Amino acid sequence: MESDNANRLKHWIREVPDFPKPGILFKDITTLLKEPAALREAAHLLAERFADRRVDQVVGIEARGFIFAPLVAYRLNAGFVPVRKPGKLPAETAARTYELEYGSDTLEMHVDGLSSGDRVALVDDLLATGGTAKAAADLVESVGARVEAVGFVVELTHLEGRRRLEGYDVVESLVRY
Ligand code: AMP
């Protein structure tokens, strides 16, 4: 659900046309991050959306998910577990490859990052087609943990990424375009 408080965050999100390639309207959150009240509000509102769930670990997706996930983890008294681009994590990893418009991408997580039965909130900055979040959710489940909730600061509704996440009870976004 999009609340008035959340909707106010839109003011701080800059739109950059044709980045990183022609035709993409990039939602730049750096303008929100540098605004103390907006940063605090984004973290607070995301954590609030998960408040009725018991969350053991917050999983963040590299790179912009790393900004918000630890803030949410701090508020929920949970831990933080990184899901990273290939070749970055030093110990044994599990991997998931997913399709992009052109080509494919891979995400990795330490196999001991989560324990079987852990309740996880998955956090990224933005939901577009949902491929990234679905791959991260599959990684979480591959080690026996449970995705309790998924949260984004921004959702691009026309790309219908939410449909890829239909199996999850709680899929929240703070602002929608
Ligand atoms: P997707 O897998 O299609 O849901 O894409 C989500 C990932 O791509 C997120 O990690 C976003 O950071 C990034 N992303 C996709 N589209 C945009 C956009 N228009 N503006 C900013 N980031 C985007």
mmCIF file with all atom_site columns, C-alpha atoms and ligand atoms in Angstrom:
data_model
loop_
_atom_site.group_PDB
_atom_site.id
_atom_site.type_symbol
_atom_site.label_atom_id
_atom_site.label_alt_id
_atom_site.label_comp_id
_atom_site.label_asym_id
_atom_site.label_entity_id
_atom_site.label_seq_id
_atom_site.pdbx_PDB_ins_code
_atom_site.Cartn_x
_atom_site.Cartn_y
_atom_site.Cartn_z
_atom_site.occupancy
_atom_site.B_iso_or_equiv
_atom_site.pdbx_formal_charge
_atom_site.auth_seq_id
_atom_site.auth_comp_id
_atom_site.auth_asym_id
_atom_site.auth_atom_id
_atom_site.pdbx_PDB_model_num
ATOM   1   C CA  . MET A 1 1   ? 0.000  0.000   0.000   1.00 0.00 ? 1   MET A CA  1
ATOM   2   C CA  . GLU A 1 2   ? 1.176  3.524   -0.756  1.00 0.00 ? 2   GLU A CA  1
ATOM   3   C CA  . SER A 1 3   ? 0.612  5.852   2.221   1.00 0.00 ? 3   SER A CA  1
ATOM   4   C CA  . ASP A 1 4   ? 0.785  9.671   2.202   1.00 0.00 ? 4   ASP A CA  1
ATOM   5   C CA  . ASN A 1 5   ? 4.013  9.554   4.176   1.00 0.00 ? 5   ASN A CA  1
ATOM   6   C CA  . ALA A 1 6   ? 5.535  7.147   1.703   1.00 0.00 ? 6   ALA A CA  1
ATOM   7   C CA  . ASN A 1 7   ? 4.265  9.105   -1.261  1.00 0.00 ? 7   ASN A CA  1
ATOM   8   C CA  . ARG A 1 8   ? 6.107  12.180  0.007   1.00 0.00 ? 8   ARG A CA  1
ATOM   9   C CA  . LEU A 1 9   ? 9.362  10.342  -0.663  1.00 0.00 ? 9   LEU A CA  1
ATOM   10  C CA  . LYS A 1 10  ? 8.677  10.728  -4.392  1.00 0.00 ? 10  LYS A CA  1
ATOM   11  C CA  . HIS A 1 11  ? 9.707  14.328  -4.074  1.00 0.00 ? 11  HIS A CA  1
ATOM   12  C CA  . TRP A 1 12  ? 13.275 13.208  -3.347  1.00 0.00 ? 12  TRP A CA  1
ATOM   13  C CA  . ILE A 1 13  ? 13.635 10.668  -6.149  1.00 0.00 ? 13  ILE A CA  1
ATOM   14  C CA  . ARG A 1 14  ? 15.274 12.126  -9.254  1.00 0.00 ? 14  ARG A CA  1
ATOM   15  C CA  . GLU A 1 15  ? 14.360 10.833  -12.707 1.00 0.00 ? 15  GLU A CA  1
ATOM   16  C CA  . VAL A 1 16  ? 17.239 10.618  -15.173 1.00 0.00 ? 16  VAL A CA  1
ATOM   17  C CA  . PRO A 1 17  ? 16.229 9.918   -18.782 1.00 0.00 ? 17  PRO A CA  1
ATOM   18  C CA  . ASP A 1 18  ? 18.236 7.565   -21.005 1.00 0.00 ? 18  ASP A CA  1
ATOM   19  C CA  . PHE A 1 19  ? 20.366 6.072   -18.213 1.00 0.00 ? 19  PHE A CA  1
ATOM   20  C CA  . PRO A 1 20  ? 22.047 3.594   -18.336 1.00 0.00 ? 20  PRO A CA  1
ATOM   21  C CA  . LYS A 1 21  ? 20.841 3.293   -21.948 1.00 0.00 ? 21  LYS A CA  1
ATOM   22  C CA  . PRO A 1 22  ? 18.425 5.072   -24.301 1.00 0.00 ? 22  PRO A CA  1
ATOM   23  C CA  . GLY A 1 23  ? 14.762 4.655   -23.410 1.00 0.00 ? 23  GLY A CA  1
ATOM   24  C CA  . ILE A 1 24  ? 15.280 3.895   -19.687 1.00 0.00 ? 24  ILE A CA  1
ATOM   25  C CA  . LEU A 1 25  ? 13.977 6.463   -17.188 1.00 0.00 ? 25  LEU A CA  1
ATOM   26  C CA  . PHE A 1 26  ? 16.286 5.824   -14.245 1.00 0.00 ? 26  PHE A CA  1
ATOM   27  C CA  . LYS A 1 27  ? 14.929 6.397   -10.734 1.00 0.00 ? 27  LYS A CA  1
ATOM   28  C CA  . ASP A 1 28  ? 17.887 7.920   -8.920  1.00 0.00 ? 28  ASP A CA  1
ATOM   29  C CA  . ILE A 1 29  ? 17.647 7.469   -5.156  1.00 0.00 ? 29  ILE A CA  1
ATOM   30  C CA  . THR A 1 30  ? 20.918 9.287   -4.331  1.00 0.00 ? 30  THR A CA  1
ATOM   31  C CA  . THR A 1 31  ? 18.886 12.499  -4.031  1.00 0.00 ? 31  THR A CA  1
ATOM   32  C CA  . LEU A 1 32  ? 16.746 10.804  -1.359  1.00 0.00 ? 32  LEU A CA  1
ATOM   33  C CA  . LEU A 1 33  ? 19.723 9.288   0.455   1.00 0.00 ? 33  LEU A CA  1
ATOM   34  C CA  . LYS A 1 34  ? 21.392 12.634  1.091   1.00 0.00 ? 34  LYS A CA  1
ATOM   35  C CA  . GLU A 1 35  ? 18.246 14.089  2.669   1.00 0.00 ? 35  GLU A CA  1
ATOM   36  C CA  . PRO A 1 36  ? 18.398 13.071  6.354   1.00 0.00 ? 36  PRO A CA  1
ATOM   37  C CA  . ALA A 1 37  ? 14.628 13.088  6.998   1.00 0.00 ? 37  ALA A CA  1
ATOM   38  C CA  . ALA A 1 38  ? 13.853 11.235  3.756   1.00 0.00 ? 38  ALA A CA  1
ATOM   39  C CA  . LEU A 1 39  ? 16.475 8.563   4.400   1.00 0.00 ? 39  LEU A CA  1
ATOM   40  C CA  . ARG A 1 40  ? 15.201 8.017   7.922   1.00 0.00 ? 40  ARG A CA  1
ATOM   41  C CA  . GLU A 1 41  ? 11.593 7.929   6.745   1.00 0.00 ? 41  GLU A CA  1
ATOM   42  C CA  . ALA A 1 42  ? 12.313 5.390   3.972   1.00 0.00 ? 42  ALA A CA  1
ATOM   43  C CA  . ALA A 1 43  ? 14.035 3.021   6.402   1.00 0.00 ? 43  ALA A CA  1
ATOM   44  C CA  . HIS A 1 44  ? 11.361 3.530   9.050   1.00 0.00 ? 44  HIS A CA  1
ATOM   45  C CA  . LEU A 1 45  ? 8.444  2.964   6.658   1.00 0.00 ? 45  LEU A CA  1
ATOM   46  C CA  . LEU A 1 46  ? 9.983  -0.163  5.133   1.00 0.00 ? 46  LEU A CA  1
ATOM   47  C CA  . ALA A 1 47  ? 10.629 -1.650  8.573   1.00 0.00 ? 47  ALA A CA  1
ATOM   48  C CA  . GLU A 1 48  ? 7.068  -0.768  9.586   1.00 0.00 ? 48  GLU A CA  1
ATOM   49  C CA  . ARG A 1 49  ? 5.657  -2.777  6.676   1.00 0.00 ? 49  ARG A CA  1
ATOM   50  C CA  . PHE A 1 50  ? 7.370  -5.870  8.097   1.00 0.00 ? 50  PHE A CA  1
ATOM   51  C CA  . ALA A 1 51  ? 6.525  -5.146  11.721  1.00 0.00 ? 51  ALA A CA  1
ATOM   52  C CA  . ASP A 1 52  ? 3.853  -7.842  12.092  1.00 0.00 ? 52  ASP A CA  1
ATOM   53  C CA  . ARG A 1 53  ? 6.241  -10.558 10.856  1.00 0.00 ? 53  ARG A CA  1
ATOM   54  C CA  . ARG A 1 54  ? 8.995  -12.140 12.869  1.00 0.00 ? 54  ARG A CA  1
ATOM   55  C CA  . VAL A 1 55  ? 12.118 -11.526 10.817  1.00 0.00 ? 55  VAL A CA  1
ATOM   56  C CA  . ASP A 1 56  ? 15.466 -13.129 11.683  1.00 0.00 ? 56  ASP A CA  1
ATOM   57  C CA  . GLN A 1 57  ? 17.485 -11.849 8.734   1.00 0.00 ? 57  GLN A CA  1
ATOM   58  C CA  . VAL A 1 58  ? 17.140 -9.080  6.174   1.00 0.00 ? 58  VAL A CA  1
ATOM   59  C CA  . VAL A 1 59  ? 18.617 -10.039 2.810   1.00 0.00 ? 59  VAL A CA  1
ATOM   60  C CA  . GLY A 1 60  ? 19.775 -7.142  0.618   1.00 0.00 ? 60  GLY A CA  1
ATOM   61  C CA  . ILE A 1 61  ? 20.598 -7.296  -3.078  1.00 0.00 ? 61  ILE A CA  1
ATOM   62  C CA  . GLU A 1 62  ? 23.798 -5.664  -4.394  1.00 0.00 ? 62  GLU A CA  1
ATOM   63  C CA  . ALA A 1 63  ? 24.267 -2.797  -4.815  1.00 0.00 ? 63  ALA A CA  1
ATOM   64  C CA  . ARG A 1 64  ? 21.450 -0.426  -3.892  1.00 0.00 ? 64  ARG A CA  1
ATOM   65  C CA  . GLY A 1 65  ? 19.703 -3.037  -1.742  1.00 0.00 ? 65  GLY A CA  1
ATOM   66  C CA  . PHE A 1 66  ? 22.789 -2.835  0.490   1.00 0.00 ? 66  PHE A CA  1
ATOM   67  C CA  . ILE A 1 67  ? 21.872 0.727   1.383   1.00 0.00 ? 67  ILE A CA  1
ATOM   68  C CA  . PHE A 1 68  ? 18.391 0.035   2.706   1.00 0.00 ? 68  PHE A CA  1
ATOM   69  C CA  . ALA A 1 69  ? 18.529 -3.568  3.953   1.00 0.00 ? 69  ALA A CA  1
ATOM   70  C CA  . PRO A 1 70  ? 20.932 -2.938  6.878   1.00 0.00 ? 70  PRO A CA  1
ATOM   71  C CA  . LEU A 1 71  ? 18.879 0.086   7.986   1.00 0.00 ? 71  LEU A CA  1
ATOM   72  C CA  . VAL A 1 72  ? 15.768 -2.095  8.033   1.00 0.00 ? 72  VAL A CA  1
ATOM   73  C CA  . ALA A 1 73  ? 17.658 -4.893  9.819   1.00 0.00 ? 73  ALA A CA  1
ATOM   74  C CA  . TYR A 1 74  ? 18.784 -2.435  12.487  1.00 0.00 ? 74  TYR A CA  1
ATOM   75  C CA  . ARG A 1 75  ? 15.207 -1.323  13.124  1.00 0.00 ? 75  ARG A CA  1
ATOM   76  C CA  . LEU A 1 76  ? 13.895 -4.905  13.228  1.00 0.00 ? 76  LEU A CA  1
ATOM   77  C CA  . ASN A 1 77  ? 16.700 -6.205  15.453  1.00 0.00 ? 77  ASN A CA  1
ATOM   78  C CA  . ALA A 1 78  ? 17.522 -8.642  12.681  1.00 0.00 ? 78  ALA A CA  1
ATOM   79  C CA  . GLY A 1 79  ? 20.783 -9.548  10.936  1.00 0.00 ? 79  GLY A CA  1
ATOM   80  C CA  . PHE A 1 80  ? 21.810 -8.580  7.413   1.00 0.00 ? 80  PHE A CA  1
ATOM   81  C CA  . VAL A 1 81  ? 22.823 -11.041 4.691   1.00 0.00 ? 81  VAL A CA  1
ATOM   82  C CA  . PRO A 1 82  ? 24.211 -9.881  1.329   1.00 0.00 ? 82  PRO A CA  1
ATOM   83  C CA  . VAL A 1 83  ? 23.198 -11.301 -2.053  1.00 0.00 ? 83  VAL A CA  1
ATOM   84  C CA  . ARG A 1 84  ? 25.982 -10.322 -4.451  1.00 0.00 ? 84  ARG A CA  1
ATOM   85  C CA  . LYS A 1 85  ? 27.127 -10.270 -8.044  1.00 0.00 ? 85  LYS A CA  1
ATOM   86  C CA  . PRO A 1 86  ? 29.246 -13.295 -9.046  1.00 0.00 ? 86  PRO A CA  1
ATOM   87  C CA  . GLY A 1 87  ? 32.753 -13.724 -7.674  1.00 0.00 ? 87  GLY A CA  1
ATOM   88  C CA  . LYS A 1 88  ? 32.483 -11.292 -4.759  1.00 0.00 ? 88  LYS A CA  1
ATOM   89  C CA  . LEU A 1 89  ? 31.697 -13.575 -1.833  1.00 0.00 ? 89  LEU A CA  1
ATOM   90  C CA  . PRO A 1 90  ? 34.733 -15.424 -0.456  1.00 0.00 ? 90  PRO A CA  1
ATOM   91  C CA  . ALA A 1 91  ? 33.277 -18.627 1.037   1.00 0.00 ? 91  ALA A CA  1
ATOM   92  C CA  . GLU A 1 92  ? 31.075 -21.331 -0.501  1.00 0.00 ? 92  GLU A CA  1
ATOM   93  C CA  . THR A 1 93  ? 28.115 -19.846 -2.402  1.00 0.00 ? 93  THR A CA  1
ATOM   94  C CA  . ALA A 1 94  ? 24.811 -20.859 -3.951  1.00 0.00 ? 94  ALA A CA  1
ATOM   95  C CA  . ALA A 1 95  ? 23.974 -19.166 -7.267  1.00 0.00 ? 95  ALA A CA  1
ATOM   96  C CA  . ARG A 1 96  ? 20.915 -18.355 -9.368  1.00 0.00 ? 96  ARG A CA  1
ATOM   97  C CA  . THR A 1 97  ? 20.973 -17.193 -12.961 1.00 0.00 ? 97  THR A CA  1
ATOM   98  C CA  . TYR A 1 98  ? 18.011 -15.285 -14.353 1.00 0.00 ? 98  TYR A CA  1
ATOM   99  C CA  . GLU A 1 99  ? 17.046 -13.864 -17.718 1.00 0.00 ? 99  GLU A CA  1
ATOM   100 C CA  . LEU A 1 100 ? 17.257 -10.181 -18.586 1.00 0.00 ? 100 LEU A CA  1
ATOM   101 C CA  . GLU A 1 101 ? 15.797 -8.470  -21.634 1.00 0.00 ? 101 GLU A CA  1
ATOM   102 C CA  . TYR A 1 102 ? 19.101 -9.156  -23.375 1.00 0.00 ? 102 TYR A CA  1
ATOM   103 C CA  . GLY A 1 103 ? 21.216 -11.919 -21.862 1.00 0.00 ? 103 GLY A CA  1
ATOM   104 C CA  . SER A 1 104 ? 21.275 -13.108 -18.277 1.00 0.00 ? 104 SER A CA  1
ATOM   105 C CA  . ASP A 1 105 ? 22.599 -12.257 -14.831 1.00 0.00 ? 105 ASP A CA  1
ATOM   106 C CA  . THR A 1 106 ? 23.691 -14.255 -11.791 1.00 0.00 ? 106 THR A CA  1
ATOM   107 C CA  . LEU A 1 107 ? 23.365 -13.639 -8.057  1.00 0.00 ? 107 LEU A CA  1
ATOM   108 C CA  . GLU A 1 108 ? 25.220 -15.437 -5.277  1.00 0.00 ? 108 GLU A CA  1
ATOM   109 C CA  . MET A 1 109 ? 24.778 -15.908 -1.525  1.00 0.00 ? 109 MET A CA  1
ATOM   110 C CA  . HIS A 1 110 ? 26.912 -17.694 1.031   1.00 0.00 ? 110 HIS A CA  1
ATOM   111 C CA  . VAL A 1 111 ? 25.427 -21.139 1.668   1.00 0.00 ? 111 VAL A CA  1
ATOM   112 C CA  . ASP A 1 112 ? 25.843 -20.533 5.403   1.00 0.00 ? 112 ASP A CA  1
ATOM   113 C CA  . GLY A 1 113 ? 24.493 -16.964 5.191   1.00 0.00 ? 113 GLY A CA  1
ATOM   114 C CA  . LEU A 1 114 ? 21.122 -18.226 6.335   1.00 0.00 ? 114 LEU A CA  1
ATOM   115 C CA  . SER A 1 115 ? 20.116 -21.193 8.451   1.00 0.00 ? 115 SER A CA  1
ATOM   116 C CA  . SER A 1 116 ? 17.324 -23.587 7.593   1.00 0.00 ? 116 SER A CA  1
ATOM   117 C CA  . GLY A 1 117 ? 14.095 -22.149 9.022   1.00 0.00 ? 117 GLY A CA  1
ATOM   118 C CA  . ASP A 1 118 ? 15.316 -18.534 9.169   1.00 0.00 ? 118 ASP A CA  1
ATOM   119 C CA  . ARG A 1 119 ? 12.556 -16.011 8.458   1.00 0.00 ? 119 ARG A CA  1
ATOM   120 C CA  . VAL A 1 120 ? 13.743 -13.551 5.886   1.00 0.00 ? 120 VAL A CA  1
ATOM   121 C CA  . ALA A 1 121 ? 12.718 -10.106 4.654   1.00 0.00 ? 121 ALA A CA  1
ATOM   122 C CA  . LEU A 1 122 ? 14.139 -9.392  1.199   1.00 0.00 ? 122 LEU A CA  1
ATOM   123 C CA  . VAL A 1 123 ? 14.948 -5.749  0.405   1.00 0.00 ? 123 VAL A CA  1
ATOM   124 C CA  . ASP A 1 124 ? 15.976 -3.952  -2.787  1.00 0.00 ? 124 ASP A CA  1
ATOM   125 C CA  . ASP A 1 125 ? 15.697 -0.349  -3.906  1.00 0.00 ? 125 ASP A CA  1
ATOM   126 C CA  . LEU A 1 126 ? 13.424 -0.929  -6.878  1.00 0.00 ? 126 LEU A CA  1
ATOM   127 C CA  . LEU A 1 127 ? 11.059 -3.523  -8.337  1.00 0.00 ? 127 LEU A CA  1
ATOM   128 C CA  . ALA A 1 128 ? 11.048 -3.486  -12.148 1.00 0.00 ? 128 ALA A CA  1
ATOM   129 C CA  . THR A 1 129 ? 10.404 -6.827  -13.921 1.00 0.00 ? 129 THR A CA  1
ATOM   130 C CA  . GLY A 1 130 ? 10.935 -8.760  -10.674 1.00 0.00 ? 130 GLY A CA  1
ATOM   131 C CA  . GLY A 1 131 ? 13.654 -11.028 -12.098 1.00 0.00 ? 131 GLY A CA  1
ATOM   132 C CA  . THR A 1 132 ? 16.269 -9.878  -9.596  1.00 0.00 ? 132 THR A CA  1
ATOM   133 C CA  . ALA A 1 133 ? 14.038 -10.218 -6.543  1.00 0.00 ? 133 ALA A CA  1
ATOM   134 C CA  . LYS A 1 134 ? 12.721 -13.616 -7.661  1.00 0.00 ? 134 LYS A CA  1
ATOM   135 C CA  . ALA A 1 135 ? 16.269 -14.929 -8.141  1.00 0.00 ? 135 ALA A CA  1
ATOM   136 C CA  . ALA A 1 136 ? 17.215 -13.670 -4.656  1.00 0.00 ? 136 ALA A CA  1
ATOM   137 C CA  . ALA A 1 137 ? 14.076 -15.255 -3.154  1.00 0.00 ? 137 ALA A CA  1
ATOM   138 C CA  . ASP A 1 138 ? 14.954 -18.558 -4.847  1.00 0.00 ? 138 ASP A CA  1
ATOM   139 C CA  . LEU A 1 139 ? 18.443 -18.353 -3.313  1.00 0.00 ? 139 LEU A CA  1
ATOM   140 C CA  . VAL A 1 140 ? 16.962 -17.817 0.152   1.00 0.00 ? 140 VAL A CA  1
ATOM   141 C CA  . GLU A 1 141 ? 14.706 -20.833 -0.291  1.00 0.00 ? 141 GLU A CA  1
ATOM   142 C CA  . SER A 1 142 ? 17.507 -22.981 -1.728  1.00 0.00 ? 142 SER A CA  1
ATOM   143 C CA  . VAL A 1 143 ? 19.177 -23.034 1.713   1.00 0.00 ? 143 VAL A CA  1
ATOM   144 C CA  . GLY A 1 144 ? 15.927 -23.864 3.514   1.00 0.00 ? 144 GLY A CA  1
ATOM   145 C CA  . ALA A 1 145 ? 15.073 -20.362 4.769   1.00 0.00 ? 145 ALA A CA  1
ATOM   146 C CA  . ARG A 1 146 ? 11.633 -18.796 4.362   1.00 0.00 ? 146 ARG A CA  1
ATOM   147 C CA  . VAL A 1 147 ? 10.772 -15.524 2.603   1.00 0.00 ? 147 VAL A CA  1
ATOM   148 C CA  . GLU A 1 148 ? 8.368  -13.802 5.000   1.00 0.00 ? 148 GLU A CA  1
ATOM   149 C CA  . ALA A 1 149 ? 8.241  -10.491 3.157   1.00 0.00 ? 149 ALA A CA  1
ATOM   150 C CA  . VAL A 1 150 ? 9.686  -8.586  0.211   1.00 0.00 ? 150 VAL A CA  1
ATOM   151 C CA  . GLY A 1 151 ? 10.097 -4.797  0.223   1.00 0.00 ? 151 GLY A CA  1
ATOM   152 C CA  . PHE A 1 152 ? 11.174 -2.072  -2.190  1.00 0.00 ? 152 PHE A CA  1
ATOM   153 C CA  . VAL A 1 153 ? 11.452 1.675   -1.970  1.00 0.00 ? 153 VAL A CA  1
ATOM   154 C CA  . VAL A 1 154 ? 10.209 2.071   -5.562  1.00 0.00 ? 154 VAL A CA  1
ATOM   155 C CA  . GLU A 1 155 ? 7.914  -0.062  -7.745  1.00 0.00 ? 155 GLU A CA  1
ATOM   156 C CA  . LEU A 1 156 ? 7.507  0.432   -11.495 1.00 0.00 ? 156 LEU A CA  1
ATOM   157 C CA  . THR A 1 157 ? 3.988  -0.973  -11.713 1.00 0.00 ? 157 THR A CA  1
ATOM   158 C CA  . HIS A 1 158 ? 3.736  -1.120  -15.517 1.00 0.00 ? 158 HIS A CA  1
ATOM   159 C CA  . LEU A 1 159 ? 6.453  -3.790  -15.608 1.00 0.00 ? 159 LEU A CA  1
ATOM   160 C CA  . GLU A 1 160 ? 4.290  -6.062  -13.428 1.00 0.00 ? 160 GLU A CA  1
ATOM   161 C CA  . GLY A 1 161 ? 7.228  -7.412  -11.419 1.00 0.00 ? 161 GLY A CA  1
ATOM   162 C CA  . ARG A 1 162 ? 4.783  -8.125  -8.610  1.00 0.00 ? 162 ARG A CA  1
ATOM   163 C CA  . ARG A 1 163 ? 3.406  -11.027 -10.650 1.00 0.00 ? 163 ARG A CA  1
ATOM   164 C CA  . ARG A 1 164 ? 6.786  -12.790 -10.397 1.00 0.00 ? 164 ARG A CA  1
ATOM   165 C CA  . LEU A 1 165 ? 6.466  -12.561 -6.598  1.00 0.00 ? 165 LEU A CA  1
ATOM   166 C CA  . GLU A 1 166 ? 2.891  -13.804 -6.344  1.00 0.00 ? 166 GLU A CA  1
ATOM   167 C CA  . GLY A 1 167 ? 3.829  -16.675 -4.026  1.00 0.00 ? 167 GLY A CA  1
ATOM   168 C CA  . TYR A 1 168 ? 4.806  -14.314 -1.186  1.00 0.00 ? 168 TYR A CA  1
ATOM   169 C CA  . ASP A 1 169 ? 2.276  -12.983 1.344   1.00 0.00 ? 169 ASP A CA  1
ATOM   170 C CA  . VAL A 1 170 ? 3.874  -9.590  1.860   1.00 0.00 ? 170 VAL A CA  1
ATOM   171 C CA  . VAL A 1 171 ? 5.216  -7.640  -1.136  1.00 0.00 ? 171 VAL A CA  1
ATOM   172 C CA  . GLU A 1 172 ? 5.509  -3.957  -0.239  1.00 0.00 ? 172 GLU A CA  1
ATOM   173 C CA  . SER A 1 173 ? 6.716  -0.847  -2.036  1.00 0.00 ? 173 SER A CA  1
ATOM   174 C CA  . LEU A 1 174 ? 6.815  2.677   -0.633  1.00 0.00 ? 174 LEU A CA  1
ATOM   175 C CA  . VAL A 1 175 ? 6.323  4.669   -3.845  1.00 0.00 ? 175 VAL A CA  1
ATOM   176 C CA  . ARG A 1 176 ? 4.881  3.591   -7.162  1.00 0.00 ? 176 ARG A CA  1
ATOM   177 C CA  . TYR A 1 177 ? 5.180  4.913   -10.680 1.00 0.00 ? 177 TYR A CA  1
HETATM 178 P P1  . AMP B 2 .   ? 14.232 -6.169  -12.187 1.00 0.00 ? 1   AMP B P1  1
HETATM 179 O O1  . AMP B 2 .   ? 15.027 -7.416  -12.020 1.00 0.00 ? 1   AMP B O1  1
HETATM 180 O O2  . AMP B 2 .   ? 13.793 -5.958  -13.611 1.00 0.00 ? 1   AMP B O2  1
HETATM 181 O O3  . AMP B 2 .   ? 13.069 -6.081  -11.216 1.00 0.00 ? 1   AMP B O3  1
HETATM 182 O O4  . AMP B 2 .   ? 15.208 -4.950  -11.911 1.00 0.00 ? 1   AMP B O4  1
HETATM 183 C C1  . AMP B 2 .   ? 15.465 -4.543  -10.631 1.00 0.00 ? 1   AMP B C1  1
HETATM 184 C C2  . AMP B 2 .   ? 16.870 -4.046  -10.469 1.00 0.00 ? 1   AMP B C2  1
HETATM 185 O O5  . AMP B 2 .   ? 17.283 -3.198  -11.521 1.00 0.00 ? 1   AMP B O5  1
HETATM 186 C C3  . AMP B 2 .   ? 16.952 -3.238  -9.192  1.00 0.00 ? 1   AMP B C3  1
HETATM 187 O O6  . AMP B 2 .   ? 18.067 -3.714  -8.454  1.00 0.00 ? 1   AMP B O6  1
HETATM 188 C C4  . AMP B 2 .   ? 17.111 -1.806  -9.640  1.00 0.00 ? 1   AMP B C4  1
HETATM 189 O O7  . AMP B 2 .   ? 18.134 -1.189  -8.897  1.00 0.00 ? 1   AMP B O7  1
HETATM 190 C C5  . AMP B 2 .   ? 17.460 -1.851  -11.111 1.00 0.00 ? 1   AMP B C5  1
HETATM 191 N N1  . AMP B 2 .   ? 16.564 -1.033  -11.981 1.00 0.00 ? 1   AMP B N1  1
HETATM 192 C C6  . AMP B 2 .   ? 15.763 -1.506  -12.970 1.00 0.00 ? 1   AMP B C6  1
HETATM 193 N N2  . AMP B 2 .   ? 15.111 -0.521  -13.582 1.00 0.00 ? 1   AMP B N2  1
HETATM 194 C C7  . AMP B 2 .   ? 15.461 0.622   -12.979 1.00 0.00 ? 1   AMP B C7  1
HETATM 195 C C8  . AMP B 2 .   ? 15.107 2.018   -13.146 1.00 0.00 ? 1   AMP B C8  1
HETATM 196 N N3  . AMP B 2 .   ? 14.225 2.441   -14.082 1.00 0.00 ? 1   AMP B N3  1
HETATM 197 N N4  . AMP B 2 .   ? 15.669 2.920   -12.320 1.00 0.00 ? 1   AMP B N4  1
HETATM 198 C C9  . AMP B 2 .   ? 16.553 2.518   -11.370 1.00 0.00 ? 1   AMP B C9  1
HETATM 199 N N5  . AMP B 2 .   ? 16.928 1.256   -11.168 1.00 0.00 ? 1   AMP B N5  1
HETATM 200 C C10 . AMP B 2 .   ? 16.412 0.297   -11.962 1.00 0.00 ? 1   AMP B C10 1
#
